Amino acid sequence: MNQPASTRPTSPFVSRYMGRSTFFRLLGFLLLGVLGWGTPYAAAEIPHHALRVTLEPDRGWIAVEDHLTLPPGQADWTFSLHADMAPRVTSGNATLIALGCQDHLERYRLVLHETSAPVTLSYAGKIHHELDPVQESLGRRREWTQGIISREGVFLDGASAWYPRFEDQLLTFELTIALPSGWLAVSQGAGPNAHPSEQGVSVRWREAEPQDDIYLMAGAFRFYEQATPIASAQVYLRKHDEALANRYLEATARYLDLYTRLIGPYPYAKFALVENFWATGYGMPSFTALGSEVIRLPFIPLTSYPHEVLHNWWGNGVYVDYATGNWSEGLTSYLADHLLREETGQGAAYRRETLQSYASYVRAERDFPLTAFRGRHTTASQAVGYGRTLMLFHMLRRDLGDRVFVEGLRRFYRDNRFRTAGFADLRRAFESVSGLDLGAFFGQWTTRTGAPALAIEAVSRIPTETGYRVSGRIRQTQDTEPFALRIPLVVQLKGREPMETQVDMRGRSTDFSLDVPDEPLRVALDPRFDLFRVLAPGESPPTLSSLFGADRGLILLPAAASPALREAYHSLAQTWSRDTPGWRTATDRELAALPKDQPVWLLGWENRFLAELTKRTPSFTLDPERRALDLPEGQFQDPEQSLALVADRGGLPPVGWIATEAPEAVAGLARKLPHYGKYGYLVFSGKAPENHLKGQWPTTDSALTVRLEGDAGPFELKPEAPLVRVLD
Ligand SMILES: [Zn+2]
């Protein structure tokens, strides 16, 4: 599987921390410093929950005593709580009034008769919401729940409203959980302080810095821990596996160190990997909940895992002001996924994939400005919310330079730790370190939809006394207003390193002219994909995502296949097109020709349209008689292998192909392929099936490259210096 998409779970009740004076914040931090642990953070400022919880997983039951300390001076409070809880005031001088129910939530009014004294609410009930599937795109589903207490495990968060949720309030908490013996519970901050008790085991967690949610996960976990100079590294597995635990403990130590040096102090006492009991990629404050299958993939500690660790700075250290747009996913992707690929010289390839995914999944009507990005609901919103934001930070870094960019990140973190922040706060931080007015930059990339599309034309070269003058014109060809851009321009020279410069562009069209010391062979616009823009023809080889991202299309079954294979292909088609009504299924006998207006999946070696795949001199050949496929890596002809690829149809929507001789492998292909969207061809082995080979088709010359000489020779650009160099 490819990197699991990851996100903080989005709750319908998003806390916001606004309109409080800096004085009180400072006072809170000072008090905390003086009084230390156990003291509610700024008792004078935000609610503190001291929770005693009993979990009975067998019957989905939770019982809670919440000893609440609320900021003084306010007598009247409203909160939401899970509707099956029937809360009562069991100590303190207060009245509780039920205000009405909406879905699984009940709203209450709490009237304090003595505003500075604590009050205890006691309640109990069942929380058991089954996992619900959410369709993201063709073949890609994930599951979520509003909260579940079961024999398999416990997952509760703010959306479950398992504790009283006061709107627009950050909070602090301490939490004692009674569990069956053999179980452990995980929450934010410091813990687990576990010891045997009468009923089984008692576990404590506490966090004194302002939080926007209280997470509670529990299960029959195996626990592993290792001290690091920064925080405790912890792993919670559902089965004993020391080697696996060690891989994550080591990765935790490594990334805590990297990001502390890059951005600033890690904000929590521990970081934990928690094995969840369904497939998730959630990043919570000081822990991550990943599914069993995902954590066992060998590359996860190097790819998705650092992303989840980094969310403790972005999203769970600085909270997101969702009302003005979620910046944290894009920034986390940029400084984790992109940063690590860039370290190995793959930055440009990563950015091209980002732009390609935007192009594949985002139709005009599915696009939205970043100020409207809340979480990740579909693959389209991920392509916009992660991709456009990621490119915003990349362009900002190029404009400011690596050092100033990193200074800006540090400033933003220092100024906004444990507060909610938005793009306006990011802009303020980068302006203060650079001295520049970044209003137009942030305005353009956060409030507009669409992307610039570039063209280069009228390129010429004339000899001069010192060499050559290269001139030409750059145009923006999209329907919408021109974007202000700083466009990288590279001139390949005979016998020398390429010359690189930038062209500032404000309007629809800009002429450029450049003196170069030697014979220019080729001119290329933005060859490293440094701008957020629409890819030009020739820049993007066909990938599976161009089919998975399509609203409609056709899945074509092979009538001539064996009954077992036909049956298997049929259920793949059903699984993929379920909840994606634009996709239909037919057999190859029903059609005289392939439709030209939509992408097509051809299934099977037996499909009578196989010849369509190789019509346009592609980089592979097929021999259906011998069941052999020739790829750049060699020939594949093994009945144990399953194949998938996508072929270009010269301007028409692409055609994909999936073939196997093992009907048992098809269910696994149906599940796995949607996660390999960025590839052009794939080979799997066995019945699971396991991925054996994955590749992207080579690109031809880009429409943004102009050759001035017929045989310009190879054009290799050096990758940019990785961002982590600033730490050297
Ligand atoms: Zn994320």
XYZ file of C-alpha atoms and ligand atoms in Angstrom:
729
model
C 0.000 0.000 0.000
C 1.068 3.498 -0.656
C 1.279 6.036 2.122
C -1.992 5.966 3.993
C -3.736 9.252 3.811
C -3.569 10.778 7.202
C -5.394 13.486 8.952
C -6.536 14.580 12.306
C -10.029 13.283 12.700
C -12.344 16.164 11.946
C -14.933 16.710 14.550
C -18.127 18.656 14.027
C -17.277 20.582 17.166
C -14.057 22.292 16.447
C -12.758 24.296 19.348
C -11.368 27.690 18.730
C -9.240 29.703 21.021
C -9.836 33.317 20.278
C -10.255 36.715 21.753
C -8.297 36.184 24.931
C -5.734 38.645 26.058
C -2.065 37.951 25.793
C -1.781 39.003 29.393
C -3.801 36.037 30.585
C -1.909 33.656 28.336
C 1.373 34.883 29.743
C 0.017 34.673 33.254
C -1.031 31.088 32.558
C 2.405 30.060 31.383
C 4.058 31.781 34.333
C 1.751 30.105 36.849
C 2.423 26.794 35.212
C 6.131 27.340 35.448
C 5.937 28.175 39.139
C 3.430 25.584 40.257
C 4.324 22.704 37.973
C 2.344 19.527 37.377
C -1.004 18.832 38.862
C -2.090 22.434 38.819
C -4.807 23.162 36.324
C -3.304 25.316 33.593
C -4.348 28.882 34.251
C -7.166 27.968 36.564
C -8.353 31.474 35.875
C -8.648 30.925 32.173
C -9.747 27.638 30.600
C -11.758 24.631 31.837
C -9.872 21.882 33.621
C -11.314 18.367 33.637
C -10.232 15.893 36.313
C -11.831 12.738 34.924
C -12.346 9.370 36.613
C -13.379 6.907 33.949
C -14.454 3.273 34.117
C -14.524 1.365 30.833
C -16.390 -1.916 30.432
C -15.524 -2.959 26.897
C -17.662 -6.127 26.987
C -20.850 -4.122 27.142
C -19.704 -0.935 25.403
C -20.047 0.940 28.669
C -18.393 4.049 30.083
C -18.921 5.641 33.500
C -17.368 9.042 34.219
C -16.962 11.446 37.109
C -15.764 14.793 35.800
C -14.489 17.096 38.516
C -14.691 20.383 36.623
C -12.904 23.617 37.383
C -14.284 26.431 35.231
C -12.880 29.941 34.825
C -14.410 32.240 37.466
C -16.733 35.110 36.657
C -19.041 33.161 34.367
C -22.089 31.484 35.872
C -23.773 30.196 32.761
C -22.150 27.504 30.566
C -23.368 25.304 27.749
C -21.810 22.045 26.667
C -22.523 18.972 24.548
C -22.379 15.400 25.787
C -23.169 12.037 24.225
C -26.965 11.680 24.377
C -26.986 8.356 26.262
C -25.121 9.627 29.323
C -27.776 11.179 31.648
C -25.416 13.463 33.605
C -26.108 14.687 37.164
C -24.396 17.228 39.384
C -22.976 15.099 42.206
C -20.957 17.734 44.031
C -20.769 21.519 43.998
C -23.470 24.116 43.856
C -24.904 24.053 40.324
C -27.999 23.259 38.260
C -28.017 21.253 35.046
C -30.706 21.771 32.375
C -31.083 19.643 29.225
C -31.559 21.818 26.126
C -32.311 19.225 23.460
C -30.822 16.563 21.267
C -29.162 16.622 17.885
C -28.015 13.303 16.406
C -25.945 11.566 19.066
C -25.407 14.738 21.095
C -27.399 16.330 23.876
C -26.856 19.977 24.766
C -26.889 21.123 28.380
C -26.868 24.361 30.281
C -24.832 24.366 33.477
C -25.648 27.192 35.903
C -23.102 27.667 38.671
C -24.407 29.202 41.889
C -20.876 29.753 43.089
C -18.660 30.654 40.148
C -15.220 29.922 41.531
C -15.898 26.492 43.089
C -15.428 23.184 41.274
C -18.404 21.073 40.341
C -18.630 17.339 39.669
C -20.713 15.840 36.884
C -21.372 12.091 36.953
C -22.737 10.138 34.040
C -22.652 6.710 32.428
C -23.923 4.984 29.315
C -23.139 3.074 26.178
C -21.069 4.453 23.286
C -20.966 2.091 20.375
C -21.123 3.607 16.885
C -20.304 1.024 14.221
C -17.581 1.820 11.702
C -19.033 3.704 8.725
C -17.500 3.627 5.263
C -16.715 6.930 3.543
C -16.201 6.822 -0.229
C -13.216 8.932 -1.287
C -12.844 8.134 -4.993
C -13.114 5.089 -7.281
C -12.128 2.042 -5.234
C -10.969 4.029 -2.260
C -12.902 3.916 0.988
C -12.057 4.465 4.567
C -13.990 3.868 7.733
C -14.682 6.102 10.660
C -16.761 6.090 13.798
C -18.182 8.687 16.134
C -16.859 6.621 18.989
C -16.760 2.971 19.940
C -16.247 0.962 23.114
C -15.932 -2.710 22.244
C -14.091 -5.904 23.080
C -11.710 -5.146 20.230
C -10.800 -1.743 21.534
C -11.908 1.755 22.488
C -11.736 4.917 20.377
C -13.239 8.102 21.801
C -12.607 11.730 20.872
C -14.359 15.071 20.916
C -16.757 13.982 18.176
C -17.950 11.226 20.520
C -18.554 13.870 23.220
C -17.564 11.371 25.892
C -16.692 14.347 28.133
C -18.565 17.685 28.397
C -17.501 19.767 25.399
C -17.640 23.498 25.970
C -17.640 25.238 22.622
C -14.727 27.452 21.616
C -12.734 26.403 24.652
C -9.338 24.866 24.942
C -8.964 22.752 28.068
C -6.543 20.930 30.321
C -7.156 17.551 31.885
C -6.060 14.703 34.060
C -7.539 11.318 33.444
C -7.719 8.127 35.518
C -9.135 5.119 33.697
C -10.241 1.829 35.268
C -9.866 -1.034 32.791
C -10.058 -4.829 32.693
C -6.731 -6.446 33.558
C -4.446 -6.875 30.580
C -5.726 -3.618 29.064
C -4.018 -0.246 28.667
C -5.376 3.184 27.766
C -3.682 5.978 25.796
C -4.356 9.691 25.827
C -2.390 12.887 25.314
C 0.542 14.067 27.338
C 2.266 12.267 30.188
C 1.560 8.626 31.081
C 0.729 5.799 31.241
C 0.957 5.674 34.951
C -0.503 2.163 35.292
C -1.013 -0.010 38.350
C -3.268 -2.962 39.287
C -6.599 -2.111 40.911
C -9.608 -3.960 42.318
C -11.391 -4.310 38.977
C -8.284 -4.824 36.889
C -5.909 -1.998 36.115
C -5.888 1.759 36.639
C -4.126 4.050 34.155
C -3.408 7.791 34.482
C -2.733 10.447 31.857
C -2.421 14.191 32.207
C -1.700 17.234 30.099
C -1.304 20.711 31.535
C -0.918 22.601 28.261
C -4.110 23.776 26.525
C -5.681 21.030 24.393
C -8.491 21.223 21.854
C -9.748 17.686 22.495
C -9.328 14.713 24.853
C -8.627 11.441 23.072
C -9.081 8.112 24.772
C -7.983 4.872 23.148
C -7.781 1.545 24.932
C -7.122 -2.085 24.150
C -5.279 -5.201 25.239
C -1.994 -3.588 24.230
C 1.593 -4.772 24.516
C 3.564 -1.763 25.718
C 7.127 -0.788 24.721
C 9.001 2.292 25.860
C 12.353 3.917 25.367
C 13.645 7.171 26.824
C 15.026 9.743 24.380
C 16.670 13.099 25.216
C 13.484 14.845 24.045
C 10.530 12.742 25.202
C 9.517 9.191 26.000
C 9.103 7.037 22.875
C 6.237 4.551 23.277
C 4.646 1.796 21.200
C 1.295 0.057 21.830
C 0.817 -3.113 19.776
C -2.093 -5.524 19.721
C 0.297 -8.492 19.449
C 3.789 -8.893 20.859
C 6.406 -7.956 18.241
C 9.610 -6.579 19.656
C 11.361 -6.055 16.331
C 8.445 -4.005 15.031
C 8.268 -1.982 18.246
C 11.997 -1.249 18.045
C 11.697 0.057 14.511
C 9.138 2.615 15.697
C 10.985 3.502 18.894
C 14.074 4.275 16.835
C 12.102 6.236 14.250
C 10.443 8.240 17.030
C 13.799 9.216 18.523
C 15.129 10.190 15.095
C 12.225 12.420 14.054
C 11.752 14.045 17.458
C 15.362 15.111 17.164
C 15.091 16.287 13.552
C 11.999 18.424 14.063
C 13.106 19.834 17.401
C 16.220 21.106 15.664
C 14.340 22.349 12.610
C 11.375 24.062 14.296
C 11.593 24.243 18.090
C 11.010 22.241 21.285
C 8.720 19.202 21.085
C 5.586 20.149 23.043
C 4.713 16.860 24.809
C 6.080 14.368 27.313
C 5.885 11.358 24.981
C 5.243 10.279 21.435
C 3.442 6.970 20.916
C 2.564 4.693 18.041
C -0.804 3.078 18.777
C -1.953 0.143 16.671
C -5.609 0.799 15.896
C -8.187 -1.940 15.313
C -9.257 -0.582 11.936
C -7.307 1.127 9.151
C -6.573 4.730 10.153
C -3.823 7.280 9.765
C -4.712 9.700 12.538
C -2.288 12.092 14.152
C -3.297 13.096 17.661
C -1.385 15.227 20.173
C 1.593 13.101 21.261
C 0.456 9.909 19.536
C -0.652 8.441 16.238
C -3.235 5.734 15.569
C -2.314 3.582 12.573
C -3.950 0.384 11.309
C -2.392 -3.072 11.769
C -1.644 -3.622 8.103
C -0.059 -0.213 7.615
C 2.367 -0.336 10.549
C 3.838 -3.588 9.227
C 4.732 -2.118 5.847
C 8.505 -1.672 5.872
C 8.557 1.872 4.464
C 6.032 3.425 6.867
C 8.626 4.377 9.539
C 10.358 6.388 6.790
C 7.282 7.950 5.119
C 3.937 8.317 6.891
C 5.369 8.033 10.369
C 7.473 11.221 10.310
C 4.370 12.992 9.002
C 2.449 11.930 12.108
C 5.318 12.886 14.418
C 5.487 16.328 12.789
C 1.769 16.928 13.408
C 2.754 17.592 17.027
C 4.196 20.874 15.858
C 1.586 21.596 13.175
C -1.994 20.850 14.149
C -1.427 19.469 17.644
C 1.161 21.970 18.894
C -0.133 24.986 17.003
C -3.860 24.358 16.563
C -5.675 25.080 13.338
C -8.154 27.936 13.087
C -10.462 25.889 10.854
C -12.700 28.879 10.168
C -9.935 30.473 8.074
C -8.528 27.329 6.428
C -6.525 24.274 7.449
C -2.856 25.057 6.776
C -1.464 22.200 8.856
C -1.838 19.289 6.412
C 0.038 21.049 3.639
C 2.785 22.326 5.926
C 3.178 18.887 7.516
C 3.340 17.226 4.102
C 5.898 19.777 2.961
C 8.210 19.322 5.947
C 7.804 15.539 6.207
C 6.869 13.802 2.947
C 8.484 16.417 0.693
C 11.478 17.093 2.921
C 12.435 13.406 3.071
C 12.055 12.890 -0.672
C 14.065 16.053 -1.305
C 16.905 14.679 0.810
C 17.351 11.914 -1.762
C 17.123 14.235 -4.755
C 13.444 13.462 -5.381
C 11.956 16.876 -4.583
C 11.006 17.722 -8.172
C 9.490 14.261 -8.696
C 7.427 14.686 -5.534
C 6.162 18.097 -6.650
C 5.285 16.744 -10.088
C 3.233 13.991 -8.423
C 1.519 16.649 -6.323
C 0.599 18.666 -9.412
C -0.467 15.526 -11.235
C -2.738 14.503 -8.410
C -4.270 17.985 -8.404
C -4.872 17.706 -12.146
C -6.346 14.205 -11.897
C -8.658 14.640 -8.971
C -9.694 18.248 -9.171
C -12.234 19.260 -11.760
C -13.103 22.942 -11.768
C -16.258 22.343 -9.750
C -14.385 20.318 -7.133
C -11.771 23.010 -6.533
C -11.947 25.414 -3.588
C -9.737 28.087 -2.042
C -7.461 27.114 0.851
C -9.397 29.341 3.213
C -12.242 26.816 2.803
C -10.145 23.687 3.533
C -11.191 22.012 6.777
C -10.023 18.419 6.748
C -9.714 15.664 4.252
C -13.015 14.245 3.089
C -12.318 13.016 -0.424
C -9.252 12.503 -2.523
C -10.127 15.754 -4.322
C -10.075 17.815 -1.158
C -6.796 16.157 -0.246
C -5.266 17.121 -3.599
C -6.282 20.738 -3.052
C -5.816 20.998 0.691
C -2.486 19.190 0.883
C -1.174 19.875 -2.609
C -1.898 23.567 -3.047
C -0.770 24.379 0.512
C 2.402 22.341 0.107
C 3.246 24.262 -3.064
C 2.433 27.569 -1.337
C 5.139 26.822 1.236
C 7.553 25.700 -1.455
C 7.086 28.944 -3.418
C 7.416 30.971 -0.226
C 10.666 29.182 0.602
C 12.024 29.955 -2.875
C 11.110 33.617 -2.503
C 12.595 34.017 0.989
C 15.556 31.634 0.851
C 15.974 28.564 3.052
C 17.311 30.309 6.151
C 14.667 33.008 6.334
C 11.989 30.425 5.570
C 13.104 28.250 8.491
C 13.322 31.344 10.725
C 9.725 32.102 9.789
C 8.630 28.587 10.719
C 10.370 28.909 14.084
C 8.793 32.291 14.718
C 5.343 30.994 13.822
C 5.779 28.038 16.179
C 7.145 30.104 19.044
C 4.392 32.709 18.787
C 1.482 30.271 18.423
C 2.282 27.172 20.456
C -0.911 25.821 22.066
C -3.019 28.468 20.375
C -5.179 28.338 17.293
C -3.585 30.018 14.305
C -4.453 30.640 10.677
C -2.849 31.760 7.427
C -2.865 35.348 8.781
C -0.553 34.263 11.621
C 1.716 32.463 9.167
C 1.882 35.581 7.040
C 2.710 37.685 10.117
C 5.560 35.351 11.137
C 7.137 35.258 7.669
C 6.735 39.028 7.269
C 8.428 39.685 10.585
C 11.502 37.599 9.713
C 11.757 38.790 6.096
C 10.657 42.426 6.370
C 8.540 41.886 3.244
C 4.864 42.555 2.619
C 3.479 39.106 1.802
C -0.159 40.170 1.586
C -0.478 39.686 -2.167
C 1.290 36.310 -2.044
C -0.909 34.857 0.701
C -4.026 36.446 -0.795
C -3.445 34.900 -4.193
C -2.680 31.388 -2.989
C -5.227 31.114 -0.189
C -8.314 32.855 -1.581
C -8.253 31.904 -5.273
C -9.248 28.646 -6.922
C -7.650 27.258 -10.072
C -4.033 27.333 -11.084
C -1.955 29.122 -13.700
C -1.302 27.319 -16.997
C 1.892 28.388 -18.751
C 2.997 28.492 -22.373
C 6.308 29.534 -23.915
C 6.546 30.883 -27.453
C 8.541 32.974 -29.952
C 11.839 31.743 -28.539
C 14.901 32.840 -30.531
C 18.639 33.224 -30.125
C 20.959 35.740 -31.733
C 24.769 35.918 -31.471
C 26.157 38.923 -29.565
C 29.666 40.167 -28.884
C 29.854 38.200 -25.626
C 27.822 35.135 -26.525
C 24.118 34.907 -27.330
C 20.895 36.653 -26.488
C 17.945 34.342 -25.860
C 14.478 35.880 -25.953
C 10.909 34.676 -25.914
C 7.477 35.144 -24.448
C 5.711 33.502 -21.527
C 1.933 33.473 -21.431
C -0.663 32.401 -18.906
C -3.347 30.513 -20.800
C -5.913 29.688 -18.094
C -9.401 31.222 -18.346
C -9.108 32.981 -15.012
C -7.194 36.177 -14.160
C -3.392 35.998 -14.408
C -1.435 35.025 -11.282
C 1.617 36.929 -10.053
C 4.448 34.433 -10.535
C 8.201 34.204 -10.240
C 8.907 31.685 -12.964
C 12.111 29.628 -12.991
C 13.758 29.704 -16.431
C 16.643 27.418 -17.359
C 18.816 27.712 -20.450
C 20.863 24.676 -21.410
C 24.235 25.713 -22.810
C 26.683 23.896 -25.011
C 29.516 22.516 -22.913
C 28.552 24.351 -19.730
C 26.303 24.045 -16.720
C 22.753 25.255 -17.474
C 22.024 28.886 -16.650
C 19.166 29.444 -14.244
C 17.182 32.602 -13.647
C 13.682 33.742 -12.725
C 11.156 35.815 -14.629
C 8.674 37.935 -12.660
C 5.280 37.868 -14.291
C 2.220 39.902 -13.337
C 0.028 40.030 -16.431
C -1.204 37.669 -19.112
C 2.048 37.808 -21.112
C 5.704 38.683 -20.426
C 8.656 38.918 -22.778
C 12.043 37.797 -21.551
C 15.531 38.356 -22.852
C 18.696 36.914 -21.444
C 22.390 37.178 -22.329
C 24.242 33.896 -22.069
C 27.971 33.207 -22.488
C 27.705 30.192 -24.776
C 25.545 28.598 -27.428
C 22.045 27.981 -25.996
C 20.583 24.581 -26.837
C 17.310 24.512 -24.973
C 15.045 26.767 -22.881
C 12.838 25.277 -20.161
C 10.183 26.877 -17.955
C 9.870 25.621 -14.405
C 11.554 22.259 -15.097
C 11.719 21.374 -11.378
C 8.004 21.974 -10.818
C 8.573 24.798 -8.362
C 5.256 26.540 -9.112
C 1.724 25.499 -8.317
C 0.337 25.241 -11.840
C -1.408 23.108 -14.400
C 0.989 20.594 -15.932
C 1.652 21.080 -19.637
C 1.401 18.320 -22.261
C 4.395 15.996 -22.077
C 5.098 16.809 -18.423
C 2.943 14.089 -16.955
C 3.128 10.452 -17.970
C -0.197 8.603 -17.589
C -0.780 7.235 -14.082
C -3.458 5.094 -12.486
C -4.709 8.207 -10.672
C -6.034 9.545 -13.985
C -8.537 6.661 -13.863
C -9.088 6.595 -10.119
C -9.704 10.339 -10.119
C -12.316 10.300 -12.882
C -15.992 10.892 -12.049
C -17.107 8.530 -14.748
C -15.753 5.750 -16.877
C -16.210 2.193 -18.018
C -14.957 -1.096 -16.578
C -14.834 -3.726 -19.307
C -14.974 -7.410 -18.319
C -13.531 -10.176 -20.519
C -16.347 -12.437 -21.723
C -13.841 -15.101 -22.786
C -12.226 -15.525 -19.338
C -12.815 -18.617 -17.189
C -15.945 -18.490 -14.983
C -13.819 -18.090 -11.835
C -11.882 -15.147 -13.282
C -15.026 -13.544 -14.704
C -16.628 -13.778 -11.290
C -13.545 -12.249 -9.603
C -13.306 -9.370 -12.112
C -17.013 -8.763 -11.747
C -16.732 -8.308 -8.002
C -13.743 -5.957 -8.454
C -15.908 -3.847 -10.775
C -18.729 -3.863 -8.237
C -16.458 -2.909 -5.345
C -14.937 -0.025 -7.257
C -18.096 1.404 -8.748
C -20.172 1.122 -5.568
C -21.007 4.710 -4.542
C -19.351 6.059 -7.712
C -22.398 6.218 -9.998
C -20.528 7.664 -12.989
C -18.676 4.370 -13.443
C -20.462 1.514 -15.232
C -19.540 -2.045 -16.072
C -19.969 -3.999 -19.330
C -18.443 -7.014 -21.060
C -16.153 -6.631 -24.053
C -18.724 -8.469 -26.229
C -21.263 -5.699 -25.752
C -19.084 -3.033 -27.401
C -17.909 -2.466 -30.944
C -15.330 0.132 -29.942
C -14.039 1.814 -26.774
C -15.724 5.107 -25.803
C -13.581 8.142 -26.614
C -14.980 10.500 -24.006
C -14.106 8.659 -20.802
C -11.394 6.470 -19.300
C -11.712 2.694 -19.566
C -10.429 -0.148 -17.411
C -9.796 -3.275 -19.474
C -9.794 -6.407 -17.334
C -8.083 -9.655 -18.231
C -5.594 -11.145 -20.652
C -8.703 -12.354 -22.493
C -10.073 -8.856 -23.140
C -10.703 -8.427 -26.850
C -9.644 -4.739 -26.768
C -6.075 -5.447 -25.615
C -4.678 -4.097 -28.880
C -5.912 -0.616 -27.866
C -3.239 -0.540 -25.166
C -0.315 -0.664 -27.534
C -1.658 1.528 -30.338
C 0.524 4.517 -29.543
C 4.104 3.164 -29.522
C 4.192 2.896 -25.742
C 7.090 1.868 -23.530
C 5.810 -1.707 -23.240
C 4.720 -4.604 -25.420
C 2.145 -7.291 -24.799
C 1.983 -10.850 -26.049
C -1.463 -12.170 -25.051
C -0.753 -15.649 -26.519
C 2.249 -16.177 -24.267
C 0.781 -14.054 -21.437
C 3.953 -11.949 -21.504
C 4.461 -8.250 -20.744
C 7.672 -6.408 -21.618
C 8.409 -3.437 -19.357
C 11.480 -1.172 -19.110
C 12.640 -3.492 -16.274
C 12.350 -6.674 -18.331
C 9.857 -9.351 -19.306
C 7.120 -10.568 -16.967
C 5.637 -13.931 -17.814
C 4.685 -15.786 -14.671
C 1.186 -17.161 -13.987
C 1.729 -16.234 -10.313
C 2.010 -12.567 -11.233
C -0.750 -9.993 -11.595
C -0.271 -6.919 -13.754
C -1.730 -3.425 -13.876
C -0.845 -0.529 -16.142
C -2.217 2.571 -17.786
C -1.659 3.623 -21.388
C -1.960 6.979 -23.100
C -4.535 7.343 -25.889
C -3.080 10.507 -27.442
C -5.294 13.231 -26.017
C -8.200 10.909 -25.204
C -8.892 9.787 -21.626
C -6.459 6.977 -20.804
C -7.056 3.251 -20.789
C -6.022 1.053 -17.867
C -5.481 -2.671 -17.763
C -5.505 -5.264 -14.993
C -4.738 -8.912 -15.677
C -4.034 -12.022 -13.680
C -4.367 -15.773 -14.005
C -5.162 -16.190 -10.298
C -8.790 -15.361 -9.436
C -7.798 -15.365 -5.738
C -5.535 -12.356 -6.312
C -8.277 -10.077 -7.653
C -9.843 -9.106 -4.305
C -6.411 -7.954 -3.079
C -5.831 -6.024 -6.310
C -9.187 -4.283 -5.855
C -8.147 -3.201 -2.373
C -4.546 -2.255 -3.102
C -4.493 -0.662 -6.551
C -6.360 2.551 -5.573
C -3.407 3.331 -3.279
C -0.891 3.151 -6.145
C -2.379 6.085 -8.079
C 0.916 7.784 -8.871
C 2.324 4.830 -10.813
C 1.994 3.930 -14.468
C 2.659 0.189 -14.173
C 2.711 -2.406 -11.421
C 3.538 -6.067 -11.007
C 2.182 -8.083 -8.061
C 3.042 -11.632 -6.947
C 1.023 -14.346 -5.270
C -2.530 -14.386 -4.040
C -2.263 -11.622 -1.403
C -0.965 -10.200 -3.809
C 2.295 -8.499 -2.817
C 3.662 -5.620 -4.840
C 6.724 -6.741 -6.740
C 7.466 -3.812 -9.051
C 6.119 -0.287 -9.497
C 7.116 2.316 -12.037
C 6.266 5.572 -13.754
C 6.383 5.856 -17.535
C 9.163 8.058 -18.886
C 8.084 11.531 -20.008
C 8.602 12.940 -23.442
C 9.698 16.540 -23.948
C 7.531 19.014 -22.090
C 5.540 21.679 -23.957
C 7.372 24.129 -21.680
C 10.738 23.138 -23.169
C 11.896 24.638 -26.460
C 14.784 23.067 -28.334
C 16.977 25.584 -30.166
C 19.136 22.874 -31.616
C 17.864 19.633 -33.122
C 20.136 17.405 -31.111
C 20.421 19.156 -27.768
C 21.577 16.032 -25.990
C 20.554 14.943 -22.508
C 19.224 17.584 -20.131
C 19.965 16.731 -16.531
C 19.326 19.363 -13.914
C 20.911 19.142 -10.510
C 18.335 18.758 -7.731
C 17.880 21.727 -5.386
C 19.776 21.798 -2.082
C 17.594 20.035 0.520
C 16.002 22.193 3.201
C 17.622 20.146 5.983
C 20.979 21.645 4.931
C 20.152 24.693 7.026
C 20.785 22.482 10.066
C 24.381 21.698 9.044
Zn -1.551 14.852 8.123
